[in-house]
Coordinates of C-alpha atoms and ligand atoms in Angstrom, one line a residue:
X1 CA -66.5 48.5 54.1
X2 CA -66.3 47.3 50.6
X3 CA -64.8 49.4 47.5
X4 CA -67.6 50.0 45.0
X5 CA -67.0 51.7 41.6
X6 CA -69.7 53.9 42.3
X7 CA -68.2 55.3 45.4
X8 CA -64.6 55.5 43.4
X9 CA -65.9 57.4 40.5
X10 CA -66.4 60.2 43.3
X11 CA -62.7 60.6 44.5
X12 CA -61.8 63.9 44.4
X13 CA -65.3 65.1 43.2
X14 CA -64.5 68.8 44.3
X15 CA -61.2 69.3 43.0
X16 CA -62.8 68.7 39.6
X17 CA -63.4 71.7 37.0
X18 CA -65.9 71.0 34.3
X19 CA -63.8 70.4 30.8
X20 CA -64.9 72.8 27.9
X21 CA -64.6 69.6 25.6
X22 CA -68.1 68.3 26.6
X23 CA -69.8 71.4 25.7
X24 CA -68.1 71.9 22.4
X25 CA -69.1 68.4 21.0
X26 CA -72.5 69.2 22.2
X27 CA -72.5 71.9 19.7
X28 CA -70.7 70.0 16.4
X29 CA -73.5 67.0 17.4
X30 CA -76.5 70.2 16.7
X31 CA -74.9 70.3 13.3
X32 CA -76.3 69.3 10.3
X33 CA -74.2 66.6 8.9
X34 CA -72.4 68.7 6.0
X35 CA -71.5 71.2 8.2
X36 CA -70.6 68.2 10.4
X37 CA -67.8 67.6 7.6
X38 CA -67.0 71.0 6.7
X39 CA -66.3 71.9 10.7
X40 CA -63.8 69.1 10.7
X41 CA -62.0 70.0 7.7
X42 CA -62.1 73.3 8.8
X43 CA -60.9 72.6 12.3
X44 CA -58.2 70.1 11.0
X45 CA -56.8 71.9 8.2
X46 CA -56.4 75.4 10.4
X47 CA -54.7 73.0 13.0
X48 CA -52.9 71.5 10.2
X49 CA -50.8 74.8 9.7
X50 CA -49.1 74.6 13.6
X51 CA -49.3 71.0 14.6
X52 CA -49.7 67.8 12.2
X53 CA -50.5 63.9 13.0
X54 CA -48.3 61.7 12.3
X55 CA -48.8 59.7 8.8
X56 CA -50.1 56.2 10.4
X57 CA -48.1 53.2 9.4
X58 CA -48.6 50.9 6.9
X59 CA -49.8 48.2 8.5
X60 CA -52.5 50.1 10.2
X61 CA -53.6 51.7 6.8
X62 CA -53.4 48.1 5.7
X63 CA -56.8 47.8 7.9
X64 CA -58.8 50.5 6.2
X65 CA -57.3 49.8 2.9
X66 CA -60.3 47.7 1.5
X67 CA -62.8 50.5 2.5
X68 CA -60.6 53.6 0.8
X69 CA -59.9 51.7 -2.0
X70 CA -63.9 51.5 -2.7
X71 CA -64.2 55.0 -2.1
X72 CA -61.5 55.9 -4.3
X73 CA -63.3 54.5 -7.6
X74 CA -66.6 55.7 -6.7
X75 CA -68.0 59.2 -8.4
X76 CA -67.8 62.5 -6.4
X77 CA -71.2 62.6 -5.3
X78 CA -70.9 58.8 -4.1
X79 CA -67.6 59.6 -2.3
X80 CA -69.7 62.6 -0.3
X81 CA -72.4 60.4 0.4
X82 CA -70.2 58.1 1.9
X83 CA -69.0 60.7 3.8
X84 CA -72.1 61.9 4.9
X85 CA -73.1 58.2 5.8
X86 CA -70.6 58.4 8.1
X87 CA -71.2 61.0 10.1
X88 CA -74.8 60.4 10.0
X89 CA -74.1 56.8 11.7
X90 CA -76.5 55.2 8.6
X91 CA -76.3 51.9 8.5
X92 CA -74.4 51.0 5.0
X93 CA -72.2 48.5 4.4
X94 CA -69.1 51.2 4.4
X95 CA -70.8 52.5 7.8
X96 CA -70.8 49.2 9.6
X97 CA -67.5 48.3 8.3
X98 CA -66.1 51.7 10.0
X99 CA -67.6 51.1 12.8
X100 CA -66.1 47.5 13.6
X101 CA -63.0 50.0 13.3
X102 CA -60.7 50.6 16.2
X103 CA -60.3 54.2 17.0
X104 CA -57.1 54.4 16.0
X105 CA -57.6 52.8 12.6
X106 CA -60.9 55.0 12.4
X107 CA -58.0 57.9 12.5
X108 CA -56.0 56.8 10.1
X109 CA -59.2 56.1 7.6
X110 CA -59.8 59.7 8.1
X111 CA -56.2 60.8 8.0
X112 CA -55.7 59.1 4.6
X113 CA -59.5 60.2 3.5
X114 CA -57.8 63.8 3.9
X115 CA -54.7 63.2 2.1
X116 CA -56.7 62.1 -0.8
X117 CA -59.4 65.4 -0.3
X118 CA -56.0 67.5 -0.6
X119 CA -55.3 65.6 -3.8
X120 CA -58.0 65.9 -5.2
X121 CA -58.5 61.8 -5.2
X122 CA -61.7 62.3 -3.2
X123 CA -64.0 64.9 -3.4
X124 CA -63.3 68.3 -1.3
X125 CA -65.1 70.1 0.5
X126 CA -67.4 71.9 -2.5
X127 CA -65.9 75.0 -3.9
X128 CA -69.2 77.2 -3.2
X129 CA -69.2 75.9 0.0
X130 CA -70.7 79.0 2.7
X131 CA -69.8 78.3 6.3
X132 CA -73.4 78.8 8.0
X133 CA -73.6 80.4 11.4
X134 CA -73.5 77.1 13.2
X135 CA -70.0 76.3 12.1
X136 CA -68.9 79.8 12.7
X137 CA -69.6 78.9 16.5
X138 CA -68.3 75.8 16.9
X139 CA -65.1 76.6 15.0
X140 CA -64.5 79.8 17.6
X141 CA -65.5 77.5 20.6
X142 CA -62.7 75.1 19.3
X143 CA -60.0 78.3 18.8
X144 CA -60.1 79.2 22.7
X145 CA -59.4 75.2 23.3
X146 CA -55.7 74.2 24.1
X147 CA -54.2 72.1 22.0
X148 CA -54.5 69.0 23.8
X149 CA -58.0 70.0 23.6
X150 CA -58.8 70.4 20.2
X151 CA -56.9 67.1 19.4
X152 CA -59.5 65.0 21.4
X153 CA -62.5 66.7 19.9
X154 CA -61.5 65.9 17.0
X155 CA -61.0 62.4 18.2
X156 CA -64.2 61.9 19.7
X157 CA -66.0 63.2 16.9
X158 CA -64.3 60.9 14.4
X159 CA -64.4 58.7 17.0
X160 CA -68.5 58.6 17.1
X161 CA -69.1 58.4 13.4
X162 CA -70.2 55.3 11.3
X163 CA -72.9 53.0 12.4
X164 CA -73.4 51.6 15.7
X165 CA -72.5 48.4 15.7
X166 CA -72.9 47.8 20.0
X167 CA -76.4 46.6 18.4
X168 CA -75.5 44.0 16.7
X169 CA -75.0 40.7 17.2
X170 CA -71.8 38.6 17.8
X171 CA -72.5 36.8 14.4
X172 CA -72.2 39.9 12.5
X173 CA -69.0 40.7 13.9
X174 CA -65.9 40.4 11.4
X175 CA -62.7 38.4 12.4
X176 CA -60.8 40.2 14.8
X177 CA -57.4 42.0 13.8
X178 CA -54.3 42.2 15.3
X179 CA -53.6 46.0 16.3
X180 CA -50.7 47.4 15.0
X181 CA -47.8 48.6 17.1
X182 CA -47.1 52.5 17.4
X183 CA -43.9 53.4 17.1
X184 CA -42.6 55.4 20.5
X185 CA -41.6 58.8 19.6
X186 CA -39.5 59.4 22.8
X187 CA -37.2 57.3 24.8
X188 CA -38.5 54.7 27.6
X189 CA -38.7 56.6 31.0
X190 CA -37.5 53.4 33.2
X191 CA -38.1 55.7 36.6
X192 CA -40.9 57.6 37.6
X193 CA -40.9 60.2 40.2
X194 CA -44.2 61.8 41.2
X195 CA -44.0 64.7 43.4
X196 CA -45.9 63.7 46.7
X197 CA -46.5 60.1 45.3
X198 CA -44.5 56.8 46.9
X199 CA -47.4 54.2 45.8
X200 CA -45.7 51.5 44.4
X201 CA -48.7 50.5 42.2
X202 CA -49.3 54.2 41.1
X203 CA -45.5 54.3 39.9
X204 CA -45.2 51.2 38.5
X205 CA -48.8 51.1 36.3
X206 CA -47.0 54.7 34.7
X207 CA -43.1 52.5 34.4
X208 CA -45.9 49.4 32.6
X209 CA -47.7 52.2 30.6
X210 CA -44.7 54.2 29.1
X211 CA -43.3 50.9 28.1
X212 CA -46.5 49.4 26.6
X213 CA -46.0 46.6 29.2
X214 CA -50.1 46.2 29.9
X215 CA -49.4 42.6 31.3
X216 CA -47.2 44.0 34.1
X217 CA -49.9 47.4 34.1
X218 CA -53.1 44.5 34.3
X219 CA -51.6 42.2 36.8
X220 CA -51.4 45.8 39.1
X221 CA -55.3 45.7 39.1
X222 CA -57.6 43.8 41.7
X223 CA -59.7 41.0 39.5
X224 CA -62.6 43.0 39.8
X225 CA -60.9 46.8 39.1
X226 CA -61.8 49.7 36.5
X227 CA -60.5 51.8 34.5
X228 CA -62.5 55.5 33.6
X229 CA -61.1 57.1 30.3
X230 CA -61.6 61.0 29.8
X231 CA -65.8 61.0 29.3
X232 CA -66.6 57.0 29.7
X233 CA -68.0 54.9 31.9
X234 CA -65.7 52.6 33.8
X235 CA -64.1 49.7 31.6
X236 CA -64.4 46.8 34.4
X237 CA -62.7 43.6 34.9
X238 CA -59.0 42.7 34.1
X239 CA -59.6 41.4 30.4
X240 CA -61.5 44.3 29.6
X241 CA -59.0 47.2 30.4
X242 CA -56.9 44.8 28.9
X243 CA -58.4 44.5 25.6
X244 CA -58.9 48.3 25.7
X245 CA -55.2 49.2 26.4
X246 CA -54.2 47.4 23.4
X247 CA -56.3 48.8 21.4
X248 CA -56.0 52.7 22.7
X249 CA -53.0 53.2 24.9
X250 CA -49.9 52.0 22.5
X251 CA -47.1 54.7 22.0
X252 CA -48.6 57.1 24.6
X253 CA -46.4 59.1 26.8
X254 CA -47.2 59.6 30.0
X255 CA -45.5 62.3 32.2
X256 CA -47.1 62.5 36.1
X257 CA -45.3 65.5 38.1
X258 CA -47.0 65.6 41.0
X259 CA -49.8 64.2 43.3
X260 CA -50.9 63.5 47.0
X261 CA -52.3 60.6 48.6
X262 CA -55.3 60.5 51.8
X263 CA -55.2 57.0 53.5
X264 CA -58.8 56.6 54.8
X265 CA -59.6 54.5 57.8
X266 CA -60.0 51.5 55.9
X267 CA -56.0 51.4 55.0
X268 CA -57.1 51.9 51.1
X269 CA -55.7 55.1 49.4
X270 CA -56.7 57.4 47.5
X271 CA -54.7 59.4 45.0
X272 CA -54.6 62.1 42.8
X273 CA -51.7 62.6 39.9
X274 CA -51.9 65.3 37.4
X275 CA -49.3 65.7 34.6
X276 CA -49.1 65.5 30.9
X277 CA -49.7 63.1 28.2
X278 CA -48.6 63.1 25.0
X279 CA -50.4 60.2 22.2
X280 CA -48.4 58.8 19.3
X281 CA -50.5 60.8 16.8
X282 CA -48.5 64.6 17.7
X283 CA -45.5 63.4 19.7
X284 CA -44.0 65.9 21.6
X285 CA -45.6 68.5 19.6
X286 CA -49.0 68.1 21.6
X287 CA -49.1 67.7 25.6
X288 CA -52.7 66.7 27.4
X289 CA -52.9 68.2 31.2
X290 CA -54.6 65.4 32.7
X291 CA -55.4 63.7 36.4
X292 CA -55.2 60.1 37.1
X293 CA -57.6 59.6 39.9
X294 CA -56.4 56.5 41.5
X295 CA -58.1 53.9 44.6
X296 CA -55.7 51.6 46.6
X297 CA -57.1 49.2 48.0
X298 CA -55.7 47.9 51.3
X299 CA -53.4 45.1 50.2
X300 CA -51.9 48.1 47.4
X301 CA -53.4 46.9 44.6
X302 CA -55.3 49.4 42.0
X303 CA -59.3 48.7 42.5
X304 CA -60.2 52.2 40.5
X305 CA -58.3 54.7 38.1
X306 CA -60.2 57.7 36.0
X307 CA -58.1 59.8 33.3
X308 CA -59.7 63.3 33.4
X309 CA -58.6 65.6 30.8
X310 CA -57.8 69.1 32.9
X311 CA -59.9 72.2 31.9
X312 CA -56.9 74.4 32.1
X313 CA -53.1 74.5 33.0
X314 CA -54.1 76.1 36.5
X315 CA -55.9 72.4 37.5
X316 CA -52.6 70.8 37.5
X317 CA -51.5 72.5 40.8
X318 CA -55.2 72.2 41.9
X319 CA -54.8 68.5 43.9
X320 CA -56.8 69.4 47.5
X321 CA -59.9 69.1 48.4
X322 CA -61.3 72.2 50.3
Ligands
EQ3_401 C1 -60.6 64.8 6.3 C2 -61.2 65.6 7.4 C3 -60.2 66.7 7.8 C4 -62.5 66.4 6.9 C5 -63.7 65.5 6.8 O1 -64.8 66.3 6.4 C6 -64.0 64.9 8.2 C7 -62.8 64.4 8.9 C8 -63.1 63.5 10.1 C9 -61.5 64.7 8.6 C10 -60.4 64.1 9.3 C11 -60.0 64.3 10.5 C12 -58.8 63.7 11.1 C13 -57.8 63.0 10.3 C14 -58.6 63.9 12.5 C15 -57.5 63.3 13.2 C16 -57.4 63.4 14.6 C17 -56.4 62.8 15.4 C18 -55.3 62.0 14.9 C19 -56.6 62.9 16.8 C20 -55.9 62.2 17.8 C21 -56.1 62.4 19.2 C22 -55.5 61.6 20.2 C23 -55.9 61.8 21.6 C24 -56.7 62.9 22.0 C25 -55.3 60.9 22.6 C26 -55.6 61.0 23.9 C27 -55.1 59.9 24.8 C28 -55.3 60.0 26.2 C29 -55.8 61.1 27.0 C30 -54.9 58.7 26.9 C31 -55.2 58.5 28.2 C32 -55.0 57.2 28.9 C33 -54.2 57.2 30.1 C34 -53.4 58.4 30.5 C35 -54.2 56.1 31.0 O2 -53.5 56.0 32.0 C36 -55.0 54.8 30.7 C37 -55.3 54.7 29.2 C38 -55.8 56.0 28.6 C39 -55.8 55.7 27.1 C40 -57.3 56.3 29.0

């Protein structure tokens, strides 16, 4: 019988436990687009006092430099319209330009955007400002998240501002960038042991990962393989995950601990790792509990992998199926 992604995504279906993250961007996204902005920057700056990012280097603010330097000279009102443009996904010419961003270099617009709000370079948050009811909500959903959590709501919502641009067409696309490197905050792990795991292609697509090697990590895939990040549909095809790995898994550090592996009747495997990740934006300061759902295929190369972010610590220990 042939592997199908369909079939794949369903590995380990019932060991799964619903994350809370879904279900608190579900209630940011009811917002009202001010209170869309003052959620963040309250969210963010509470965060702010226990765990910061990272400033993002040069070269990456390099990328978003032309935009912040527009919004810089513009009046208060036009820098909150900007703003608001933004998370309203209108299509403006600041809008379209953010969203050709990479989500990294969408962070670090935002991170810098925030320096310059504590500055007072760009318009705050207004003084007379009253939280309304709605915020109040989300902001208590997001205080019973972990931290690991709160760090990828954040993401995502940054993440799904500024204007579409899937709907456009390849002409209106702008010259692609080269993406900056992340620095590594923690030494190279050079071997990985996975409790219950001996799959060479599990442990050496985390050796590629950790070193940023995503040639060695690409050539572990079958031509035709996927790769599901936390909440998305599977990125298919080799030059694909490629492209995506450069552009989102630089600098992250991942630590499997333990896993166990069904061989099915076919001789192709499937795999279940959970551990921690940690991204280059909060170092060691911030782990993820995750799950790498994996599918062998016979001849030991990777046909399938979804990264699941865990709902709690307990789902780390939580590997059979019942
Ligand atoms: C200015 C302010 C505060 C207010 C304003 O009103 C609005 C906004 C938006 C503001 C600014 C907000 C800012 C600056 C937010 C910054 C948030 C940051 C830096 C969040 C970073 C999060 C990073 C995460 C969650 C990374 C997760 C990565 C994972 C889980 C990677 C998993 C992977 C694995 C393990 C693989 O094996 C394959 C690849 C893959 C990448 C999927």
């Amino acid at each position: 019988m042939s592997l199908t992604i369909e079939s794949a995504q369903n590995i380990f279906s019932k060991t799964q436990v619903p994350s809370p993250i879904p279900a608190t961007i579900a209630l940011f996204d009811q917002l009202g687009v001010d209170d869309q902005l003052a959620y963040l920057w309250f969210a963010y700056t509470e965060m702010g006092r226990t765990i910061t990012p990272a400033a993002p280097g040069a070269a990456r603010l390099q990328l978003a430099e032309n935009l912040l330097a527009q919004i810089k000279q513009m009046s208060s009102e036009e820098q909150t319209q900007v703003m608001r443009d933004l998370a309203n996904r209108a299509d403006t010419p600041i809008s379209r330009s953010y969203g050709f961003f990479s989500v990294n270099t969408k962070l670090a617009f935002w991170y810098e955007l925030g320096e310059l709000m504590k500055q007072g370079v760009v318009a705050p948050i207004p003084s007379g400002y009253q939280m309304s009811p709605g915020v109040q909500v989300v902001l208590e959903a997001t205080k019973k998240l972990d931290a690991g959590q709160q760090i990828t709501v954040l993401r995502n919502t940054v993440v799904g501002m500024g204007f579409d641009t899937s709907s456009l067409g390849p002409s209106s696309y702008p010259k692609p960038v080269a993406e900056p490197a992340f620095e590594r905050t923690a030494p190279i792990v050079s071997s990985v042991k996975i409790d219950g795991i001996t799959e060479a292609a599990v442990l050496s697509y985390i050796e590629a990962m950790n070193a940023d090697n995503f040639d060695a990590a690409i050539n572990l895939f079958t031509p035709d393989g996927a790769l599901q990040p936390p909440f998305q549909k599977p990125i298919v095809g080799r030059d694909a995950i490629a492209k995506y790995m450069r552009e989102e898994a630089q600098g992250l550090n991942m630590m499997p601990k333990q896993g166990i592996c069904e061989v099915q009747p076919d001789g192709s495997k499937q795999l279940k790792v959970t551990g921690v990740v940690q991204t280059p934006w909060f170092g060691v300061n911030v782990g993820m509990n995750i799950a790498w759902r994996f599918l062998i295929n016979p001849q030991g190369q990777i046909f399938f992998v979804a990264i699941d972010m865990l709902a709690s610590p307990e789902e780390l220990l939580s590997l059979r199926r019942v």
